[in-house]
Amino acid sequence: MSETAATTRTTDWRAWQESWDRQQEWYMPDREERFRVMLDMVEAFVGSTPRVLDLACGTGSITDRLLSRFPGATSVGVDLDPALLAIARGTFEGDERVAFVTADLKDPQWTKALPHDSYDAVLTATALHWLHSEPLATLYGQVAGLVRDGGVFMNADHMIDQTTPRINAAERALRHARMDSAKTGGAVDWAEWWQLAAADPVLAGPTAERFEIYGEHADGDMPSVAWHAEALRGGGFGEARAVWRSPSDALVLAVK
């Protein structure tokens, strides 16, 4: 066995998975609540043994919670990030319920890389805000083509209501004050987490490749809930609205 293969075999992927969760929770302390509501709606619409597409899956956070709650579910995770996919594949290695696909959601042909052409639910969280409105609307139309009749799509992400600037500013100030307090207690932010990944013998290569693909982190437009709902209906869904909200984020559910 090569040294690289031996190192990969002994990597604590679960620890990396959990460290990603902690880093994300620094930004979103209500992250688990949105996951809970997401899975509630999966159960309500498509039951407890769904075929799920984990869209822009990252380390597989949604898949992890899906399978913990619904052991009979199956999940296909799709992403382009080689470092986060390495963690996802390592975490779920040997689990026949899970598959991962490398694909660029900006590629018009990305759906052809998937192992199935129909899913009970397509789920995503805190991932699509890097897309601007026009490509995001295009993606919503592609997703509608993957969801079976009666199935669901859910997107939990930053969705800012620009009509309430004072409310937005007050919420942001409080949230950042709490983040600063957590930081003094040792919380790791996004940039620091990637520095740790770059220093890891197994993740260093995929991390360097990741930054070649994406560059530094950048956000798209982050439109309102109303925009998302309208774009989803325009893309082919019958109904769409928020089923969970915080002052800055929302979980939008669309039904085929």
PDB file of C-alpha atoms in Angstrom:
ATOM      1  CA  MET A   1       0.000   0.000   0.000  1.00  0.00           C
ATOM      2  CA  SER A   2       1.320   3.440  -0.880  1.00  0.00           C
ATOM      3  CA  GLU A   3       1.970   6.026   1.816  1.00  0.00           C
ATOM      4  CA  THR A   4      -0.842   8.229   0.450  1.00  0.00           C
ATOM      5  CA  ALA A   5      -3.341   5.351   0.476  1.00  0.00           C
ATOM      6  CA  ALA A   6      -2.348   4.394   4.023  1.00  0.00           C
ATOM      7  CA  THR A   7      -2.719   7.993   5.198  1.00  0.00           C
ATOM      8  CA  THR A   8      -6.128   8.279   3.532  1.00  0.00           C
ATOM      9  CA  ARG A   9      -7.265   5.056   5.173  1.00  0.00           C
ATOM     10  CA  THR A  10      -6.373   6.350   8.647  1.00  0.00           C
ATOM     11  CA  THR A  11      -7.834   9.850   8.193  1.00  0.00           C
ATOM     12  CA  ASP A  12     -10.580  10.628  10.725  1.00  0.00           C
ATOM     13  CA  TRP A  13     -13.221  11.705   8.222  1.00  0.00           C
ATOM     14  CA  ARG A  14     -15.902  11.957  10.879  1.00  0.00           C
ATOM     15  CA  ALA A  15     -13.775  14.501  12.750  1.00  0.00           C
ATOM     16  CA  TRP A  16     -13.471  16.575   9.570  1.00  0.00           C
ATOM     17  CA  GLN A  17     -17.210  16.281   9.042  1.00  0.00           C
ATOM     18  CA  GLU A  18     -17.890  17.523  12.556  1.00  0.00           C
ATOM     19  CA  SER A  19     -15.367  20.352  12.283  1.00  0.00           C
ATOM     20  CA  TRP A  20     -17.147  21.551   9.115  1.00  0.00           C
ATOM     21  CA  ASP A  21     -20.451  21.486  11.009  1.00  0.00           C
ATOM     22  CA  ARG A  22     -19.010  23.544  13.870  1.00  0.00           C
ATOM     23  CA  GLN A  23     -17.569  26.088  11.448  1.00  0.00           C
ATOM     24  CA  GLN A  24     -20.917  26.432   9.678  1.00  0.00           C
ATOM     25  CA  GLU A  25     -22.777  26.752  12.978  1.00  0.00           C
ATOM     26  CA  TRP A  26     -20.610  29.744  13.866  1.00  0.00           C
ATOM     27  CA  TYR A  27     -22.330  31.554  11.014  1.00  0.00           C
ATOM     28  CA  MET A  28     -25.742  29.873  11.481  1.00  0.00           C
ATOM     29  CA  PRO A  29     -26.533  28.816  15.055  1.00  0.00           C
ATOM     30  CA  ASP A  30     -30.014  27.715  13.902  1.00  0.00           C
ATOM     31  CA  ARG A  31     -28.575  25.370  11.254  1.00  0.00           C
ATOM     32  CA  GLU A  32     -29.913  22.200  12.872  1.00  0.00           C
ATOM     33  CA  GLU A  33     -33.385  23.691  13.137  1.00  0.00           C
ATOM     34  CA  ARG A  34     -33.575  24.252   9.391  1.00  0.00           C
ATOM     35  CA  PHE A  35     -32.373  20.711   8.776  1.00  0.00           C
ATOM     36  CA  ARG A  36     -35.083  19.394  11.107  1.00  0.00           C
ATOM     37  CA  VAL A  37     -37.825  21.268   9.268  1.00  0.00           C
ATOM     38  CA  MET A  38     -36.384  20.156   5.921  1.00  0.00           C
ATOM     39  CA  LEU A  39     -36.589  16.498   6.916  1.00  0.00           C
ATOM     40  CA  ASP A  40     -40.050  16.998   8.417  1.00  0.00           C
ATOM     41  CA  MET A  41     -41.217  18.162   4.996  1.00  0.00           C
ATOM     42  CA  VAL A  42     -39.476  15.254   3.259  1.00  0.00           C
ATOM     43  CA  GLU A  43     -41.402  12.863   5.490  1.00  0.00           C
ATOM     44  CA  ALA A  44     -44.667  14.755   5.009  1.00  0.00           C
ATOM     45  CA  PHE A  45     -44.498  14.671   1.210  1.00  0.00           C
ATOM     46  CA  VAL A  46     -42.517  11.573   0.184  1.00  0.00           C
ATOM     47  CA  GLY A  47     -42.270   9.367   3.271  1.00  0.00           C
ATOM     48  CA  SER A  48     -39.375   7.817   5.139  1.00  0.00           C
ATOM     49  CA  THR A  49     -37.627   5.884   2.322  1.00  0.00           C
ATOM     50  CA  PRO A  50     -36.997   8.598  -0.265  1.00  0.00           C
ATOM     51  CA  ARG A  51     -34.482   8.757  -3.067  1.00  0.00           C
ATOM     52  CA  VAL A  52     -32.764  12.100  -2.447  1.00  0.00           C
ATOM     53  CA  LEU A  53     -30.451  14.298  -4.480  1.00  0.00           C
ATOM     54  CA  ASP A  54     -28.192  16.255  -2.118  1.00  0.00           C
ATOM     55  CA  LEU A  55     -27.502  19.261  -4.351  1.00  0.00           C
ATOM     56  CA  ALA A  56     -24.180  21.092  -3.868  1.00  0.00           C
ATOM     57  CA  CYS A  57     -23.680  18.574  -1.076  1.00  0.00           C
ATOM     58  CA  GLY A  58     -20.326  19.722   0.296  1.00  0.00           C
ATOM     59  CA  THR A  59     -19.259  17.286   3.026  1.00  0.00           C
ATOM     60  CA  GLY A  60     -22.666  15.582   2.949  1.00  0.00           C
ATOM     61  CA  SER A  61     -24.232  17.339   5.939  1.00  0.00           C
ATOM     62  CA  ILE A  62     -27.778  16.847   4.634  1.00  0.00           C
ATOM     63  CA  THR A  63     -27.104  13.223   3.688  1.00  0.00           C
ATOM     64  CA  ASP A  64     -25.719  12.576   7.174  1.00  0.00           C
ATOM     65  CA  ARG A  65     -28.899  13.836   8.828  1.00  0.00           C
ATOM     66  CA  LEU A  66     -31.156  12.208   6.241  1.00  0.00           C
ATOM     67  CA  LEU A  67     -29.756   8.725   6.850  1.00  0.00           C
ATOM     68  CA  SER A  68     -29.676   9.147  10.629  1.00  0.00           C
ATOM     69  CA  ARG A  69     -33.385   9.943  10.612  1.00  0.00           C
ATOM     70  CA  PHE A  70     -34.449   7.700   7.706  1.00  0.00           C
ATOM     71  CA  PRO A  71     -32.216   4.611   7.546  1.00  0.00           C
ATOM     72  CA  GLY A  72     -34.130   3.345   4.509  1.00  0.00           C
ATOM     73  CA  ALA A  73     -33.406   6.448   2.428  1.00  0.00           C
ATOM     74  CA  THR A  74     -30.827   6.678  -0.356  1.00  0.00           C
ATOM     75  CA  SER A  75     -28.851   9.747  -1.338  1.00  0.00           C
ATOM     76  CA  VAL A  76     -26.850  10.976  -4.305  1.00  0.00           C
ATOM     77  CA  GLY A  77     -24.592  13.918  -3.478  1.00  0.00           C
ATOM     78  CA  VAL A  78     -23.407  16.187  -6.274  1.00  0.00           C
ATOM     79  CA  ASP A  79     -20.721  18.865  -5.960  1.00  0.00           C
ATOM     80  CA  LEU A  80     -17.606  20.209  -7.665  1.00  0.00           C
ATOM     81  CA  ASP A  81     -15.454  20.932  -4.598  1.00  0.00           C
ATOM     82  CA  PRO A  82     -12.741  18.207  -4.458  1.00  0.00           C
ATOM     83  CA  ALA A  83     -11.860  18.821  -0.801  1.00  0.00           C
ATOM     84  CA  LEU A  84     -15.399  18.718   0.544  1.00  0.00           C
ATOM     85  CA  LEU A  85     -16.193  15.720  -1.660  1.00  0.00           C
ATOM     86  CA  ALA A  86     -13.132  13.934  -0.250  1.00  0.00           C
ATOM     87  CA  ILE A  87     -14.572  14.377   3.239  1.00  0.00           C
ATOM     88  CA  ALA A  88     -18.004  13.254   2.073  1.00  0.00           C
ATOM     89  CA  ARG A  89     -16.684  10.154   0.319  1.00  0.00           C
ATOM     90  CA  GLY A  90     -14.469   9.287   3.272  1.00  0.00           C
ATOM     91  CA  THR A  91     -17.311   9.707   5.762  1.00  0.00           C
ATOM     92  CA  PHE A  92     -19.723   7.453   3.854  1.00  0.00           C
ATOM     93  CA  GLU A  93     -17.219   4.963   2.446  1.00  0.00           C
ATOM     94  CA  GLY A  94     -18.821   1.524   2.247  1.00  0.00           C
ATOM     95  CA  ASP A  95     -22.388   2.790   2.718  1.00  0.00           C
ATOM     96  CA  GLU A  96     -24.315   1.428  -0.251  1.00  0.00           C
ATOM     97  CA  ARG A  97     -27.126   3.920   0.351  1.00  0.00           C
ATOM     98  CA  VAL A  98     -24.891   6.811  -0.708  1.00  0.00           C
ATOM     99  CA  ALA A  99     -23.201   7.841  -3.949  1.00  0.00           C
ATOM    100  CA  PHE A 100     -21.316  10.997  -4.857  1.00  0.00           C
ATOM    101  CA  VAL A 101     -20.942  12.663  -8.241  1.00  0.00           C
ATOM    102  CA  THR A 102     -18.498  15.367  -9.295  1.00  0.00           C
ATOM    103  CA  ALA A 103     -20.279  17.877 -11.508  1.00  0.00           C
ATOM    104  CA  ASP A 104     -20.408  21.629 -12.118  1.00  0.00           C
ATOM    105  CA  LEU A 105     -23.930  22.991 -11.628  1.00  0.00           C
ATOM    106  CA  LYS A 106     -23.116  25.749 -14.113  1.00  0.00           C
ATOM    107  CA  ASP A 107     -22.552  23.141 -16.825  1.00  0.00           C
ATOM    108  CA  PRO A 108     -25.790  22.811 -18.865  1.00  0.00           C
ATOM    109  CA  GLN A 109     -25.186  19.037 -19.033  1.00  0.00           C
ATOM    110  CA  TRP A 110     -24.575  18.428 -15.322  1.00  0.00           C
ATOM    111  CA  THR A 111     -27.702  16.312 -14.828  1.00  0.00           C
ATOM    112  CA  LYS A 112     -26.314  13.692 -17.236  1.00  0.00           C
ATOM    113  CA  ALA A 113     -23.686  12.789 -14.635  1.00  0.00           C
ATOM    114  CA  LEU A 114     -26.367  11.643 -12.176  1.00  0.00           C
ATOM    115  CA  PRO A 115     -27.160   7.945 -11.718  1.00  0.00           C
ATOM    116  CA  HIS A 116     -30.947   8.504 -11.767  1.00  0.00           C
ATOM    117  CA  ASP A 117     -33.200  10.781 -13.800  1.00  0.00           C
ATOM    118  CA  SER A 118     -35.882  11.146 -11.100  1.00  0.00           C
ATOM    119  CA  TYR A 119     -35.805  11.895  -7.366  1.00  0.00           C
ATOM    120  CA  ASP A 120     -38.389  12.087  -4.599  1.00  0.00           C
ATOM    121  CA  ALA A 121     -36.633  15.082  -3.089  1.00  0.00           C
ATOM    122  CA  VAL A 122     -33.829  17.440  -4.065  1.00  0.00           C
ATOM    123  CA  LEU A 123     -32.320  19.192  -1.041  1.00  0.00           C
ATOM    124  CA  THR A 124     -29.714  21.909  -0.645  1.00  0.00           C
ATOM    125  CA  ALA A 125     -28.560  24.253   2.121  1.00  0.00           C
ATOM    126  CA  THR A 126     -26.268  27.262   2.311  1.00  0.00           C
ATOM    127  CA  ALA A 127     -24.773  26.522  -1.079  1.00  0.00           C
ATOM    128  CA  LEU A 128     -26.599  28.221  -3.938  1.00  0.00           C
ATOM    129  CA  HIS A 129     -26.079  31.803  -2.729  1.00  0.00           C
ATOM    130  CA  TRP A 130     -22.859  31.884  -4.775  1.00  0.00           C
ATOM    131  CA  LEU A 131     -24.988  31.810  -7.936  1.00  0.00           C
ATOM    132  CA  HIS A 132     -26.394  35.014  -9.394  1.00  0.00           C
ATOM    133  CA  SER A 133     -30.104  35.231 -10.092  1.00  0.00           C
ATOM    134  CA  GLU A 134     -30.122  34.319 -13.782  1.00  0.00           C
ATOM    135  CA  PRO A 135     -28.080  31.090 -13.506  1.00  0.00           C
ATOM    136  CA  LEU A 136     -29.963  30.195 -10.314  1.00  0.00           C
ATOM    137  CA  ALA A 137     -33.308  30.487 -12.114  1.00  0.00           C
ATOM    138  CA  THR A 138     -31.895  28.248 -14.868  1.00  0.00           C
ATOM    139  CA  LEU A 139     -30.783  25.732 -12.246  1.00  0.00           C
ATOM    140  CA  TYR A 140     -34.270  25.731 -10.712  1.00  0.00           C
ATOM    141  CA  GLY A 141     -35.716  24.751 -14.084  1.00  0.00           C
ATOM    142  CA  GLN A 142     -33.202  21.899 -14.365  1.00  0.00           C
ATOM    143  CA  VAL A 143     -34.043  20.715 -10.849  1.00  0.00           C
ATOM    144  CA  ALA A 144     -37.759  20.735 -11.659  1.00  0.00           C
ATOM    145  CA  GLY A 145     -36.992  18.230 -14.393  1.00  0.00           C
ATOM    146  CA  LEU A 146     -35.400  15.890 -11.820  1.00  0.00           C
ATOM    147  CA  VAL A 147     -38.179  15.935  -9.223  1.00  0.00           C
ATOM    148  CA  ARG A 148     -40.977  13.414  -9.736  1.00  0.00           C
ATOM    149  CA  ASP A 149     -44.609  14.530  -9.688  1.00  0.00           C
ATOM    150  CA  GLY A 150     -45.565  15.041  -6.043  1.00  0.00           C
ATOM    151  CA  GLY A 151     -41.906  15.313  -5.053  1.00  0.00           C
ATOM    152  CA  VAL A 152     -40.206  18.304  -3.470  1.00  0.00           C
ATOM    153  CA  PHE A 153     -37.258  20.641  -3.755  1.00  0.00           C
ATOM    154  CA  MET A 154     -35.982  22.573  -0.753  1.00  0.00           C
ATOM    155  CA  ASN A 155     -33.360  25.301  -0.514  1.00  0.00           C
ATOM    156  CA  ALA A 156     -32.253  26.662   2.869  1.00  0.00           C
ATOM    157  CA  ASP A 157     -30.071  29.711   2.360  1.00  0.00           C
ATOM    158  CA  HIS A 158     -29.460  33.415   2.915  1.00  0.00           C
ATOM    159  CA  MET A 159     -32.506  35.226   1.532  1.00  0.00           C
ATOM    160  CA  ILE A 160     -32.452  38.919   2.256  1.00  0.00           C
ATOM    161  CA  ASP A 161     -35.523  41.175   2.204  1.00  0.00           C
ATOM    162  CA  GLN A 162     -34.080  44.437   0.914  1.00  0.00           C
ATOM    163  CA  THR A 163     -37.290  46.332   1.757  1.00  0.00           C
ATOM    164  CA  THR A 164     -36.418  46.289   5.491  1.00  0.00           C
ATOM    165  CA  PRO A 165     -32.947  47.860   5.807  1.00  0.00           C
ATOM    166  CA  ARG A 166     -33.246  48.838   9.487  1.00  0.00           C
ATOM    167  CA  ILE A 167     -34.410  45.373  10.502  1.00  0.00           C
ATOM    168  CA  ASN A 168     -31.620  43.838   8.443  1.00  0.00           C
ATOM    169  CA  ALA A 169     -28.977  46.086  10.014  1.00  0.00           C
ATOM    170  CA  ALA A 170     -30.139  45.434  13.579  1.00  0.00           C
ATOM    171  CA  GLU A 171     -30.225  41.669  13.077  1.00  0.00           C
ATOM    172  CA  ARG A 172     -26.835  41.674  11.404  1.00  0.00           C
ATOM    173  CA  ALA A 173     -25.258  43.725  14.204  1.00  0.00           C
ATOM    174  CA  LEU A 174     -26.550  41.349  16.884  1.00  0.00           C
ATOM    175  CA  ARG A 175     -25.543  38.252  14.929  1.00  0.00           C
ATOM    176  CA  HIS A 176     -22.025  39.549  14.347  1.00  0.00           C
ATOM    177  CA  ALA A 177     -21.632  40.543  17.993  1.00  0.00           C
ATOM    178  CA  ARG A 178     -22.485  36.984  18.977  1.00  0.00           C
ATOM    179  CA  MET A 179     -20.103  35.627  16.363  1.00  0.00           C
ATOM    180  CA  ASP A 180     -17.314  37.832  17.734  1.00  0.00           C
ATOM    181  CA  SER A 181     -18.006  36.493  21.224  1.00  0.00           C
ATOM    182  CA  ALA A 182     -17.866  32.904  19.988  1.00  0.00           C
ATOM    183  CA  LYS A 183     -14.638  33.684  18.146  1.00  0.00           C
ATOM    184  CA  THR A 184     -12.942  34.706  21.378  1.00  0.00           C
ATOM    185  CA  GLY A 185     -14.030  31.326  22.729  1.00  0.00           C
ATOM    186  CA  GLY A 186     -12.139  29.518  19.988  1.00  0.00           C
ATOM    187  CA  ALA A 187     -14.649  29.222  17.144  1.00  0.00           C
ATOM    188  CA  VAL A 188     -13.057  28.625  13.738  1.00  0.00           C
ATOM    189  CA  ASP A 189     -14.264  30.712  10.807  1.00  0.00           C
ATOM    190  CA  TRP A 190     -14.414  29.792   7.104  1.00  0.00           C
ATOM    191  CA  ALA A 191     -10.936  31.057   6.215  1.00  0.00           C
ATOM    192  CA  GLU A 192      -9.298  29.397   9.222  1.00  0.00           C
ATOM    193  CA  TRP A 193     -11.037  26.094   8.479  1.00  0.00           C
ATOM    194  CA  TRP A 194      -9.585  26.100   4.978  1.00  0.00           C
ATOM    195  CA  GLN A 195      -6.148  26.878   6.371  1.00  0.00           C
ATOM    196  CA  LEU A 196      -6.431  23.750   8.530  1.00  0.00           C
ATOM    197  CA  ALA A 197      -7.524  21.715   5.502  1.00  0.00           C
ATOM    198  CA  ALA A 198      -4.584  23.040   3.456  1.00  0.00           C
ATOM    199  CA  ALA A 199      -2.194  21.921   6.197  1.00  0.00           C
ATOM    200  CA  ASP A 200      -3.585  18.366   6.321  1.00  0.00           C
ATOM    201  CA  PRO A 201      -1.517  15.804   4.376  1.00  0.00           C
ATOM    202  CA  VAL A 202      -4.590  14.197   2.804  1.00  0.00           C
ATOM    203  CA  LEU A 203      -6.643  17.326   2.130  1.00  0.00           C
ATOM    204  CA  ALA A 204      -3.820  19.635   1.025  1.00  0.00           C
ATOM    205  CA  GLY A 205      -3.990  18.565  -2.622  1.00  0.00           C
ATOM    206  CA  PRO A 206      -7.797  18.660  -2.952  1.00  0.00           C
ATOM    207  CA  THR A 207      -7.844  22.010  -1.137  1.00  0.00           C
ATOM    208  CA  ALA A 208      -5.335  23.547  -3.542  1.00  0.00           C
ATOM    209  CA  GLU A 209      -7.411  22.202  -6.436  1.00  0.00           C
ATOM    210  CA  ARG A 210     -10.536  23.641  -4.857  1.00  0.00           C
ATOM    211  CA  PHE A 211      -9.110  27.154  -4.783  1.00  0.00           C
ATOM    212  CA  GLU A 212      -7.975  26.812  -8.376  1.00  0.00           C
ATOM    213  CA  ILE A 213     -11.601  26.078  -9.297  1.00  0.00           C
ATOM    214  CA  TYR A 214     -13.380  28.629  -7.137  1.00  0.00           C
ATOM    215  CA  GLY A 215     -10.840  31.238  -6.081  1.00  0.00           C
ATOM    216  CA  GLU A 216     -11.776  33.076  -2.920  1.00  0.00           C
ATOM    217  CA  HIS A 217     -15.290  32.774  -1.524  1.00  0.00           C
ATOM    218  CA  ALA A 218     -17.811  35.030  -3.279  1.00  0.00           C
ATOM    219  CA  ASP A 219     -21.550  35.464  -2.952  1.00  0.00           C
ATOM    220  CA  GLY A 220     -24.162  35.935  -5.635  1.00  0.00           C
ATOM    221  CA  ASP A 221     -27.227  38.131  -5.393  1.00  0.00           C
ATOM    222  CA  MET A 222     -29.001  36.545  -2.367  1.00  0.00           C
ATOM    223  CA  PRO A 223     -32.526  37.505  -3.505  1.00  0.00           C
ATOM    224  CA  SER A 224     -35.656  37.454  -1.350  1.00  0.00           C
ATOM    225  CA  VAL A 225     -37.949  34.550  -0.518  1.00  0.00           C
ATOM    226  CA  ALA A 226     -40.519  35.995  -2.929  1.00  0.00           C
ATOM    227  CA  TRP A 227     -37.997  35.893  -5.767  1.00  0.00           C
ATOM    228  CA  HIS A 228     -37.104  32.247  -5.034  1.00  0.00           C
ATOM    229  CA  ALA A 229     -40.761  31.211  -4.888  1.00  0.00           C
ATOM    230  CA  GLU A 230     -41.557  32.960  -8.165  1.00  0.00           C
ATOM    231  CA  ALA A 231     -38.481  31.510  -9.892  1.00  0.00           C
ATOM    232  CA  LEU A 232     -39.367  28.005  -8.744  1.00  0.00           C
ATOM    233  CA  ARG A 233     -42.946  28.294  -9.997  1.00  0.00           C
ATOM    234  CA  GLY A 234     -41.629  29.698 -13.261  1.00  0.00           C
ATOM    235  CA  GLY A 235     -39.213  26.780 -13.494  1.00  0.00           C
ATOM    236  CA  GLY A 236     -41.936  24.163 -13.357  1.00  0.00           C
ATOM    237  CA  PHE A 237     -43.027  23.674  -9.750  1.00  0.00           C
ATOM    238  CA  GLY A 238     -46.720  23.904  -8.847  1.00  0.00           C
ATOM    239  CA  GLU A 239     -46.347  25.546  -5.434  1.00  0.00           C
ATOM    240  CA  ALA A 240     -43.497  27.251  -3.602  1.00  0.00           C
ATOM    241  CA  ARG A 241     -43.149  29.195  -0.369  1.00  0.00           C
ATOM    242  CA  ALA A 242     -41.066  29.488   2.785  1.00  0.00           C
ATOM    243  CA  VAL A 243     -41.687  26.817   5.430  1.00  0.00           C
ATOM    244  CA  TRP A 244     -39.066  28.151   7.873  1.00  0.00           C
ATOM    245  CA  ARG A 245     -37.581  31.602   8.352  1.00  0.00           C
ATOM    246  CA  SER A 246     -35.123  33.541  10.456  1.00  0.00           C
ATOM    247  CA  PRO A 247     -34.423  37.270  10.151  1.00  0.00           C
ATOM    248  CA  SER A 248     -31.759  36.629   7.485  1.00  0.00           C
ATOM    249  CA  ASP A 249     -32.360  33.113   6.145  1.00  0.00           C
ATOM    250  CA  ALA A 250     -35.211  30.946   4.910  1.00  0.00           C
ATOM    251  CA  LEU A 251     -36.093  27.424   3.835  1.00  0.00           C
ATOM    252  CA  VAL A 252     -38.141  27.513   0.634  1.00  0.00           C
ATOM    253  CA  LEU A 253     -40.159  24.435  -0.303  1.00  0.00           C
ATOM    254  CA  ALA A 254     -41.354  23.764  -3.850  1.00  0.00           C
ATOM    255  CA  VAL A 255     -43.759  20.941  -4.773  1.00  0.00           C
ATOM    256  CA  LYS A 256     -43.811  19.402  -8.249  1.00  0.00           C
TER     257      LYS A 256
END
